[in-house]
mmCIF file of N, CA and C in Angstrom:
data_model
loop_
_atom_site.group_PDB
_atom_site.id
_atom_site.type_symbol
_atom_site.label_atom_id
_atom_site.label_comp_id
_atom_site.label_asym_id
_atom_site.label_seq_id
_atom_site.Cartn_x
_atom_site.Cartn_y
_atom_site.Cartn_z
ATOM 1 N N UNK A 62 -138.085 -91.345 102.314
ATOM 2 C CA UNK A 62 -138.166 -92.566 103.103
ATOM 3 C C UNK A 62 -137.578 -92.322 104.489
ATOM 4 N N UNK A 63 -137.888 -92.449 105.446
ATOM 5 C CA UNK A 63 -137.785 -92.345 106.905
ATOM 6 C C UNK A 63 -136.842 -93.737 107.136
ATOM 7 N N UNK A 64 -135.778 -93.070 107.569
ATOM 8 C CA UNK A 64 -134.829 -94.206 108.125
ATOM 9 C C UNK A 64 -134.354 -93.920 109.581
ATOM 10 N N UNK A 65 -134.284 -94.740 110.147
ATOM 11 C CA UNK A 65 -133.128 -94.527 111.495
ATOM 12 C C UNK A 65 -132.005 -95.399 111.458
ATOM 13 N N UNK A 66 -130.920 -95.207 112.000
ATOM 14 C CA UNK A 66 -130.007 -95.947 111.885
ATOM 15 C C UNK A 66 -128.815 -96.071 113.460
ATOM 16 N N UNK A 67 -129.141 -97.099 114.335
ATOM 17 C CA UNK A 67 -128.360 -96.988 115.593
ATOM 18 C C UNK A 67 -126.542 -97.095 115.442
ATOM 19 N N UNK A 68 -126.296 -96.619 116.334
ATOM 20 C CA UNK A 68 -124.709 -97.103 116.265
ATOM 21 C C UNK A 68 -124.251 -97.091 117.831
ATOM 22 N N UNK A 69 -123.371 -97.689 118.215
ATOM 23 C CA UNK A 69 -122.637 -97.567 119.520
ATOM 24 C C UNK A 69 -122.824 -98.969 120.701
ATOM 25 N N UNK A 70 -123.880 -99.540 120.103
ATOM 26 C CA UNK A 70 -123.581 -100.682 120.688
ATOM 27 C C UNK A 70 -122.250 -101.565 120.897
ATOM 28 N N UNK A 71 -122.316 -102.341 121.906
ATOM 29 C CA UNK A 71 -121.198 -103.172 122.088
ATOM 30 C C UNK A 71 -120.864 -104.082 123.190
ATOM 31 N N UNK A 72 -119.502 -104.557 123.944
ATOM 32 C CA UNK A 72 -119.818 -105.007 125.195
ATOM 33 C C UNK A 72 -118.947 -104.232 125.812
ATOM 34 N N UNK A 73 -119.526 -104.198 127.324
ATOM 35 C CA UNK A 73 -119.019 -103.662 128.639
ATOM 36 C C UNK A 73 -119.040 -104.101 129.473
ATOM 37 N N UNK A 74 -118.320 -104.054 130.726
ATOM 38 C CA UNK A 74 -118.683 -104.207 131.613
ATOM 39 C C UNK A 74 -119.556 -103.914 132.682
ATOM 40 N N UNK A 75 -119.979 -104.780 133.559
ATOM 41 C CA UNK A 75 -120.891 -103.722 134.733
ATOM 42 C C UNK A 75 -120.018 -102.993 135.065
ATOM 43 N N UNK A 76 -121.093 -101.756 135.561
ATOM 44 C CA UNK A 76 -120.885 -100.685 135.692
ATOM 45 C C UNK A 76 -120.115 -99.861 135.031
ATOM 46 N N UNK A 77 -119.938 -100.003 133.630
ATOM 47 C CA UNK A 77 -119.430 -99.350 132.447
ATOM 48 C C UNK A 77 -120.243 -98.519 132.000
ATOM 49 N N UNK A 78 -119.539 -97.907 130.819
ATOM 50 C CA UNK A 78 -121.010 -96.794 130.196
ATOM 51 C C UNK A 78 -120.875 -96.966 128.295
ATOM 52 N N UNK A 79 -121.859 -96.935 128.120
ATOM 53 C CA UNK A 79 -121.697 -96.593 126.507
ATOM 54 C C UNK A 79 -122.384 -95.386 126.307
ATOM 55 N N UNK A 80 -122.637 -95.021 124.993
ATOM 56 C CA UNK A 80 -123.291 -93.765 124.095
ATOM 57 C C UNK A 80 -123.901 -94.612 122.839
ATOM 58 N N UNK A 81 -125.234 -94.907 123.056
ATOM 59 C CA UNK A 81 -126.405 -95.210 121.674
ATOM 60 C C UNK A 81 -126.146 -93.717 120.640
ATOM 61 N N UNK A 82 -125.919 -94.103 119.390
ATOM 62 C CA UNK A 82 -126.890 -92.729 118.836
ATOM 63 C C UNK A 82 -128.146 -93.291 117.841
ATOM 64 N N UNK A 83 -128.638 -92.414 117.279
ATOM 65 C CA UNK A 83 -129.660 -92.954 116.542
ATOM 66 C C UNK A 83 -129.303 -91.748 115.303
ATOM 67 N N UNK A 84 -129.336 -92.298 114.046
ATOM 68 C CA UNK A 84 -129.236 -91.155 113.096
ATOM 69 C C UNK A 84 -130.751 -91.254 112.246
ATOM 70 N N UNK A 85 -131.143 -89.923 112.077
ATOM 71 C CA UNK A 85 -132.281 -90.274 111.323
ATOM 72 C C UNK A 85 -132.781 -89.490 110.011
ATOM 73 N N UNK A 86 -133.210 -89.758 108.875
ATOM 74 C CA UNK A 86 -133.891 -88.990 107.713
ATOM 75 C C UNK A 86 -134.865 -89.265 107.407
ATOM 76 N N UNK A 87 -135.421 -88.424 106.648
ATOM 77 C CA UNK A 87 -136.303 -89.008 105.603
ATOM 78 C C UNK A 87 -137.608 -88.067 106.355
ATOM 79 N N UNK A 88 -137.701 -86.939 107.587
ATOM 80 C CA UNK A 88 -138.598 -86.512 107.869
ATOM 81 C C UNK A 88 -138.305 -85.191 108.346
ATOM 82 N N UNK A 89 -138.674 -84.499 108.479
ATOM 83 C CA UNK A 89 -139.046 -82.869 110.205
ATOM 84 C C UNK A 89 -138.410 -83.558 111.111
ATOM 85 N N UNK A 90 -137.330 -83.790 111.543
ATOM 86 C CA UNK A 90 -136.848 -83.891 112.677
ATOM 87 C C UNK A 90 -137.350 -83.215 113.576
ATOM 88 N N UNK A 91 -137.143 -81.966 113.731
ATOM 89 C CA UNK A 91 -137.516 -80.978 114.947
ATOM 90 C C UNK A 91 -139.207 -81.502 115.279
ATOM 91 N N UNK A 92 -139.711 -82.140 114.697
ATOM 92 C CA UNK A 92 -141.549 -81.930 114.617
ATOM 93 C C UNK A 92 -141.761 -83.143 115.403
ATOM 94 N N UNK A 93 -141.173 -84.258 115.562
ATOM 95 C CA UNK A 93 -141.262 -85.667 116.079
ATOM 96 C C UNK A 93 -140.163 -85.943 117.457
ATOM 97 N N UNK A 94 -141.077 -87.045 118.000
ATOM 98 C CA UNK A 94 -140.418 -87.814 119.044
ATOM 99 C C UNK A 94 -139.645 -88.630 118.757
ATOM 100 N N UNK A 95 -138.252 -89.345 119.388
ATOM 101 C CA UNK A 95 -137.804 -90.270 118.802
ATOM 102 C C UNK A 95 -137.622 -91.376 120.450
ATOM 103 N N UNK A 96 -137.963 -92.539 120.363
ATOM 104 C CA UNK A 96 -137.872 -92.955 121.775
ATOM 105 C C UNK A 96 -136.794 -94.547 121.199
ATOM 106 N N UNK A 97 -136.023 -94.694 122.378
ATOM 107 C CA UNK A 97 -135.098 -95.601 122.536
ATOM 108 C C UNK A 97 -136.377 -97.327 123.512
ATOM 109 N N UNK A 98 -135.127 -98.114 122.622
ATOM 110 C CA UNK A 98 -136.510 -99.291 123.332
ATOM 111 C C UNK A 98 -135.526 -100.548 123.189
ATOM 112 N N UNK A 99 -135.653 -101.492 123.817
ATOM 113 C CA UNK A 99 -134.965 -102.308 124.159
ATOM 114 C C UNK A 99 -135.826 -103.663 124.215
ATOM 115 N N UNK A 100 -134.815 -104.797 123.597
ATOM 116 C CA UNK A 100 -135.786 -106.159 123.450
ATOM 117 C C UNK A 100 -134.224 -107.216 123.959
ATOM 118 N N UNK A 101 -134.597 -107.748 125.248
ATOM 119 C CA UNK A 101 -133.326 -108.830 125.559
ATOM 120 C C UNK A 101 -134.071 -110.150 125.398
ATOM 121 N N UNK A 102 -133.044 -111.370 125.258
ATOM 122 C CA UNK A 102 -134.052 -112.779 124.758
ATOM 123 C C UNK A 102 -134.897 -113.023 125.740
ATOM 124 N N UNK A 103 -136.494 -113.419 124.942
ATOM 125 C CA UNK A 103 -137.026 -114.214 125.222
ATOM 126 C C UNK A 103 -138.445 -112.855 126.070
ATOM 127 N N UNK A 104 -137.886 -111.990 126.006
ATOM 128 C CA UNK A 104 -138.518 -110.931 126.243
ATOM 129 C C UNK A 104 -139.511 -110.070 125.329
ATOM 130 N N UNK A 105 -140.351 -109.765 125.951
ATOM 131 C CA UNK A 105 -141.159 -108.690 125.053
ATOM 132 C C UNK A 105 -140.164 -107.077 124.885
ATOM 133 N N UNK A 106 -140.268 -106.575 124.171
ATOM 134 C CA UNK A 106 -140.102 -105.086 123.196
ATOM 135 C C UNK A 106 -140.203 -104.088 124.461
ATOM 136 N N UNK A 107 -139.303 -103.406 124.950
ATOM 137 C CA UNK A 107 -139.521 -102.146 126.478
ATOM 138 C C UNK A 107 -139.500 -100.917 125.987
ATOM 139 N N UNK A 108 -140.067 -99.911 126.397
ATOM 140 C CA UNK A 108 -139.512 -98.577 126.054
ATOM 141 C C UNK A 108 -138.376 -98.436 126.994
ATOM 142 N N UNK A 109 -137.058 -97.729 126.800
ATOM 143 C CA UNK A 109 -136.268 -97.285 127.608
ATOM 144 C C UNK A 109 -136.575 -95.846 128.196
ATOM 145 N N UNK A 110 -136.612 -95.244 126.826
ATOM 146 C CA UNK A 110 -136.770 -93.493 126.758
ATOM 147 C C UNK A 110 -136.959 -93.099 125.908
ATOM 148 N N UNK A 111 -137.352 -91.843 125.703
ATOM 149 C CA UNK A 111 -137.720 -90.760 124.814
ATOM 150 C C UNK A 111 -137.512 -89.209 124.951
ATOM 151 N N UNK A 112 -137.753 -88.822 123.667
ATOM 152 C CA UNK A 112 -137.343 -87.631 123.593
ATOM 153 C C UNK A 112 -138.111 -86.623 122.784
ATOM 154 N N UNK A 113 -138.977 -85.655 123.196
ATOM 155 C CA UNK A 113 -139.728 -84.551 121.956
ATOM 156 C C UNK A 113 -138.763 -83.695 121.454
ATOM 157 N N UNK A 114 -138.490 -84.106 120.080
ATOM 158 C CA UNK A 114 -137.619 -82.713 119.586
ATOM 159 C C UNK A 114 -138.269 -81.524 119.577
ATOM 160 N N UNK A 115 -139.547 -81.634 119.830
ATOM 161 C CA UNK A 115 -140.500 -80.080 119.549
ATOM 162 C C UNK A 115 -140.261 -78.938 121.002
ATOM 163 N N UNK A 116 -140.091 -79.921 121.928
ATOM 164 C CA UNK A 116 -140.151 -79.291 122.851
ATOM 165 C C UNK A 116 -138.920 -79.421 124.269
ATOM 166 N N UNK A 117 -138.024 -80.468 124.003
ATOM 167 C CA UNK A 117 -137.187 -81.066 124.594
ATOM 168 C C UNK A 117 -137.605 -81.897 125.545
ATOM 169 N N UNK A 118 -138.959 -82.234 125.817
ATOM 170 C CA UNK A 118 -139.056 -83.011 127.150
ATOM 171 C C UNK A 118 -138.791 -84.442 126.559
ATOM 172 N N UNK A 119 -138.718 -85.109 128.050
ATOM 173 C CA UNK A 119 -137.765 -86.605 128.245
ATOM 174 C C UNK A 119 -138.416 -87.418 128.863
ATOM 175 N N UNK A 120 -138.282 -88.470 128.793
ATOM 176 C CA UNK A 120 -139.286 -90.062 129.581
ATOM 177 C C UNK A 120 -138.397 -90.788 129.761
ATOM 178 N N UNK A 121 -138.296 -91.679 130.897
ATOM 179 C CA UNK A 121 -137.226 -92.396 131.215
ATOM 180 C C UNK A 121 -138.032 -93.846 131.929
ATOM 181 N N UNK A 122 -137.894 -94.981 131.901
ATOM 182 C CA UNK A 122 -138.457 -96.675 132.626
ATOM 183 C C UNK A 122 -137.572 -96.002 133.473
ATOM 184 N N UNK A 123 -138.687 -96.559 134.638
ATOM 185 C CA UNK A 123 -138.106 -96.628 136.114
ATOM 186 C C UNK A 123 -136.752 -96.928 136.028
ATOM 187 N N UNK A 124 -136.670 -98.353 135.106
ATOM 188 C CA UNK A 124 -135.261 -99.515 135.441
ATOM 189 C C UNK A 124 -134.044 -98.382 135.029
ATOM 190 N N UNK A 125 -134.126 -96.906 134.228
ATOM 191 C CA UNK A 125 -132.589 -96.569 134.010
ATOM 192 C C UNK A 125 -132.700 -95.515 134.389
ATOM 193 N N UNK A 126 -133.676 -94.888 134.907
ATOM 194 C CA UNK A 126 -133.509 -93.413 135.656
ATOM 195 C C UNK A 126 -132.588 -92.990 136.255
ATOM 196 N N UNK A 127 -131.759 -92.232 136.455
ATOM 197 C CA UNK A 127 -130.274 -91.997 137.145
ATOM 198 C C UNK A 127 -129.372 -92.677 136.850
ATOM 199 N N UNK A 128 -129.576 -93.237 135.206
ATOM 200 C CA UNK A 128 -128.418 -94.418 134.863
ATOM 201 C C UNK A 128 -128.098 -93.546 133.380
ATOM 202 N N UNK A 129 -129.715 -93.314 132.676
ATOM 203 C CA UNK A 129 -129.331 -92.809 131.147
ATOM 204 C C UNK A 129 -129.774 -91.951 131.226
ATOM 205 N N UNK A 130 -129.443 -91.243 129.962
ATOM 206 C CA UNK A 130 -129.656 -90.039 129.659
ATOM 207 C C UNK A 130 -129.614 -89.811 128.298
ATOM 208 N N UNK A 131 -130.878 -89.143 127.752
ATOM 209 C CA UNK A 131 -131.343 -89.077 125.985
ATOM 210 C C UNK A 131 -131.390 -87.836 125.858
ATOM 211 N N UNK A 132 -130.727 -87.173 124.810
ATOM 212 C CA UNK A 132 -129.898 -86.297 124.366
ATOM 213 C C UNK A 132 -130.773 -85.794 122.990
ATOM 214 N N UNK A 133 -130.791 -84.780 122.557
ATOM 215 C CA UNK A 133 -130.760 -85.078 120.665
ATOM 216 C C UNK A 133 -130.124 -83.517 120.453
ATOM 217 N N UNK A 134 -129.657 -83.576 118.931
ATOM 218 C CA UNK A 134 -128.499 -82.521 118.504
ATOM 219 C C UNK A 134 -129.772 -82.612 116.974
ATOM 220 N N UNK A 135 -130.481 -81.073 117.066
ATOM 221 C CA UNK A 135 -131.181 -81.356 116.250
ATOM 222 C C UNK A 135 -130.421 -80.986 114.848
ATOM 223 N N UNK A 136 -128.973 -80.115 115.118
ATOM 224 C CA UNK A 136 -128.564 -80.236 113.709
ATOM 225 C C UNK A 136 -128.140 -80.616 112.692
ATOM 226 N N UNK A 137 -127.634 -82.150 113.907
ATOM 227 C CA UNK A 137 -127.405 -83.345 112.788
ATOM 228 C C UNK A 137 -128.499 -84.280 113.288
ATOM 229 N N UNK A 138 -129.628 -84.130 113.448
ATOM 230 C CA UNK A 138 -130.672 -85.413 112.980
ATOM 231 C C UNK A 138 -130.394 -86.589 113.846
ATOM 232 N N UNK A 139 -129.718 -86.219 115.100
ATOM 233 C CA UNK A 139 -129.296 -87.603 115.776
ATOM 234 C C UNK A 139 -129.821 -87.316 117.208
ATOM 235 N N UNK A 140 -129.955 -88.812 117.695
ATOM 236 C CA UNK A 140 -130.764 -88.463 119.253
ATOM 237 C C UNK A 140 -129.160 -89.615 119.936
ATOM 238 N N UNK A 141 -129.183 -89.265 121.330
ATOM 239 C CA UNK A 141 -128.257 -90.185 121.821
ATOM 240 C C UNK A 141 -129.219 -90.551 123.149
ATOM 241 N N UNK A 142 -128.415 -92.262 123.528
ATOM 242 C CA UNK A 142 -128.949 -92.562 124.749
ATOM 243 C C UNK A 142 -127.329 -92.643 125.412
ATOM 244 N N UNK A 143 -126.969 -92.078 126.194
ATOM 245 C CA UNK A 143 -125.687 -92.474 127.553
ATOM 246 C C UNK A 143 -126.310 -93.058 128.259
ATOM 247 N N UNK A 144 -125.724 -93.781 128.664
ATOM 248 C CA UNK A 144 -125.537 -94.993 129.300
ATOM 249 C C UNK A 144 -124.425 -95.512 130.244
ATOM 250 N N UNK A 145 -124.947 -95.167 131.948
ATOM 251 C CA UNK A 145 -124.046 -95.112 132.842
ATOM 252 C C UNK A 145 -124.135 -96.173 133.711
ATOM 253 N N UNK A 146 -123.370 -96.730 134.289
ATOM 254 C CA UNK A 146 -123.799 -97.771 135.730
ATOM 255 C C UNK A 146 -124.365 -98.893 135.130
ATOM 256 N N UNK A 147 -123.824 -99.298 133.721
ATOM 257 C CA UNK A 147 -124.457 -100.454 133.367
ATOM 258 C C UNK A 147 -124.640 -101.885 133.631
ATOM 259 N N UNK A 148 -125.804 -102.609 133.632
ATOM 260 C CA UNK A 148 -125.731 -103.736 134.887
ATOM 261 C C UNK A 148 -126.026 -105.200 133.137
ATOM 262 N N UNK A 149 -126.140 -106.081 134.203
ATOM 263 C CA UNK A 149 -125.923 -107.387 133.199
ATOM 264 C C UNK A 149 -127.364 -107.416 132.396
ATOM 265 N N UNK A 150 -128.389 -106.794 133.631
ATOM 266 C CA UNK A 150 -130.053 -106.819 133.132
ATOM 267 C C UNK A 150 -130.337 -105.969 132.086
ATOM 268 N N UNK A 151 -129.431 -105.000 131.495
ATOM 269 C CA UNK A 151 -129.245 -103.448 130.627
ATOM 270 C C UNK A 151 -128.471 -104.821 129.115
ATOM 271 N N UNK A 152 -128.424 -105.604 129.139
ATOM 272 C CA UNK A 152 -128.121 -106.148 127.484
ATOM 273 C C UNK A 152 -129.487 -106.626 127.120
ATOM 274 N N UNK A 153 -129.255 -106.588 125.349
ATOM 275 C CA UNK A 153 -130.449 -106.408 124.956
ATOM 276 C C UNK A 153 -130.041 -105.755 123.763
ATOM 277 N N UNK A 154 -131.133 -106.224 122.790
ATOM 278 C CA UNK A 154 -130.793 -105.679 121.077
ATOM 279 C C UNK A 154 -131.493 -104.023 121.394
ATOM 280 N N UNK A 155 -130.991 -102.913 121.183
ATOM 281 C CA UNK A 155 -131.754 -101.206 121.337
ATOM 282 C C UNK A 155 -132.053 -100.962 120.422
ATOM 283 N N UNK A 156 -133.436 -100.091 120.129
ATOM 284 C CA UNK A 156 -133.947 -99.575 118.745
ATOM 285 C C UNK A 156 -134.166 -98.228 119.134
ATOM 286 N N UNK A 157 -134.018 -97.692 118.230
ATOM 287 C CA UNK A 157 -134.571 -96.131 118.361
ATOM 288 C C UNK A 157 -135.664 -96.260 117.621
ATOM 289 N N UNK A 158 -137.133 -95.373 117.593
ATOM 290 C CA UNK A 158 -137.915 -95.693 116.684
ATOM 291 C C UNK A 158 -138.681 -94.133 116.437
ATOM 292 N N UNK A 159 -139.086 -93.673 115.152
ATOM 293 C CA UNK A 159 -139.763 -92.515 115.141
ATOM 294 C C UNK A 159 -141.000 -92.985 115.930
ATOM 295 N N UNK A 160 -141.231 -91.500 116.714
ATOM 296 C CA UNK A 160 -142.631 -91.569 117.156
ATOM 297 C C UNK A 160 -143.186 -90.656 116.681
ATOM 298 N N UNK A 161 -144.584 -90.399 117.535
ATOM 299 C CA UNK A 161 -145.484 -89.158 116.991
ATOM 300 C C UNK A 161 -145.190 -87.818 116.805
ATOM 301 N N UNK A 162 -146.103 -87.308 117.055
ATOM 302 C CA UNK A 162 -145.693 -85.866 117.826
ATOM 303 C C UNK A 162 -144.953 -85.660 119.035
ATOM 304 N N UNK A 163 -144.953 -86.900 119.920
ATOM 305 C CA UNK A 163 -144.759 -86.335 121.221
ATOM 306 C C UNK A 163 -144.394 -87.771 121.902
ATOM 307 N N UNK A 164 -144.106 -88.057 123.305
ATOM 308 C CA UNK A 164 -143.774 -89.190 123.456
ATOM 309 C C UNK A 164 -144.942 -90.097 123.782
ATOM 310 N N UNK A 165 -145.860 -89.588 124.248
ATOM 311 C CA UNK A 165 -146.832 -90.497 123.960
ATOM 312 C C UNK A 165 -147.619 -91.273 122.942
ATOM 313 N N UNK A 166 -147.064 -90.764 121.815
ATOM 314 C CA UNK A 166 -147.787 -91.433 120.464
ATOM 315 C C UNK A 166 -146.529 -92.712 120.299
ATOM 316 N N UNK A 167 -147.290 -93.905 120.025
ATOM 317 C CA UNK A 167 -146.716 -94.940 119.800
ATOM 318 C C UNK A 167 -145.387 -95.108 118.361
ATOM 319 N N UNK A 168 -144.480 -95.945 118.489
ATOM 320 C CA UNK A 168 -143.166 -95.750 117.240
ATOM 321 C C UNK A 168 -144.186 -96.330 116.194
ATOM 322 N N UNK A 169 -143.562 -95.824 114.854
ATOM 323 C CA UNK A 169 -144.209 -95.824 113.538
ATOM 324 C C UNK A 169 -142.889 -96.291 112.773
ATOM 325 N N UNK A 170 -141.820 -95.961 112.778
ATOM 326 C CA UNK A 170 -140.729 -96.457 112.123
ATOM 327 C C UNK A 170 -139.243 -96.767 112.895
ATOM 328 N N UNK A 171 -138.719 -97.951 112.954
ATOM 329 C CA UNK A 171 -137.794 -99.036 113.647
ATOM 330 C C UNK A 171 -136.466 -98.558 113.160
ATOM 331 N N UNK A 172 -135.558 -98.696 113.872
ATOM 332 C CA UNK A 172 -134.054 -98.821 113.185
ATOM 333 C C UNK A 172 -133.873 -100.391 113.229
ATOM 334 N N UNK A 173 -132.644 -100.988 113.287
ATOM 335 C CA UNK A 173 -132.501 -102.040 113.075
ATOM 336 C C UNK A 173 -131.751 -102.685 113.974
ATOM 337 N N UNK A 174 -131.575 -101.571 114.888
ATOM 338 C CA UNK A 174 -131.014 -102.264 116.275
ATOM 339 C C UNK A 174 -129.750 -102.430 116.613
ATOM 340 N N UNK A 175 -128.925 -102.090 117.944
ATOM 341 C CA UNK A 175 -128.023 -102.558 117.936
ATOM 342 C C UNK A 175 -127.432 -103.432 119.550
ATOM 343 N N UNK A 176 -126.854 -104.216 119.150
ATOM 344 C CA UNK A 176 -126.696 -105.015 120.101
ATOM 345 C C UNK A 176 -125.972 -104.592 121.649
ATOM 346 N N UNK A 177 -126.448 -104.561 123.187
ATOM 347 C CA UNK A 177 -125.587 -103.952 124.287
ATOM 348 C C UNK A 177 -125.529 -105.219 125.111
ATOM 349 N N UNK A 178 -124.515 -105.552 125.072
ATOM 350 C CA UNK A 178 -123.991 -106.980 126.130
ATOM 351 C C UNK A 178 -122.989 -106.026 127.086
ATOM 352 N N UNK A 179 -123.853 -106.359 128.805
ATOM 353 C CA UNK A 179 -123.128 -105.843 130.025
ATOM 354 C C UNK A 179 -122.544 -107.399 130.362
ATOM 355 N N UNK A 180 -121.250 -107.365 130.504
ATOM 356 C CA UNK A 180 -120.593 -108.405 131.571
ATOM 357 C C UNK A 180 -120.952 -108.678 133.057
ATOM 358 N N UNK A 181 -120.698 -109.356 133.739
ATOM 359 C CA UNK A 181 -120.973 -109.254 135.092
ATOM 360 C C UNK A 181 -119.405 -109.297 135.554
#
């Protein structure tokens, strides 16, 4: 069974930083994408970023480019998002989600999210 599981959410302040991780089983890690995605109220579902474990390349939304940074440690099965210069518009429930092969194939399996409240 393919699970993900986030941790590291919390609150900060602007211009604070956190560390997302995402833990994951149940598949080939090394063989899949895992991309970070973000839903604040009242909003539709965003990609933040992503990551090919096959090959290391990275995707980043305009909105956090030079802010985050997605990581993965393929020997424990975990991807991280850092999270720098965080602003009030950056809260929002985060999911990590398996993707395809690669970052362009759409998520197939959800974590359950964890909550990032920036202060102003």
């Amino acid at each position: 069974e393919v699970q993900l599981v986030e941790s590291g959410g919390g609150l900060v302040q602007a211009g604070g930083s956190l560390r997302l991780s995402c833990a994951a089983s149940g598949f080939t890690f090394d063989d899949y994408a895992i991309g970070w995605f973000r839903q604040a109220p009242g909003k539709e579902r965003e990609g933040v970023s992503c990551i090919s474990n096959s090959d290391g390349s990275t995707d980043y939304a305009d909105s956090v480019k030079g802010r985050f940074t997605i990581s993965s440690d393929n020997a424990k099965n975990t991807v991280y998002l850092q999270m720098n210069s965080l602003e009030p518009e950056d809260t929002a429930v985060y999911y990590c989600a398996q993707q395809g092969y690669g970052c362009y194939a759409g998520p197939r399996t959800w974590g359950q999210g964890t909550q990032v409240t920036v202060s102003s």
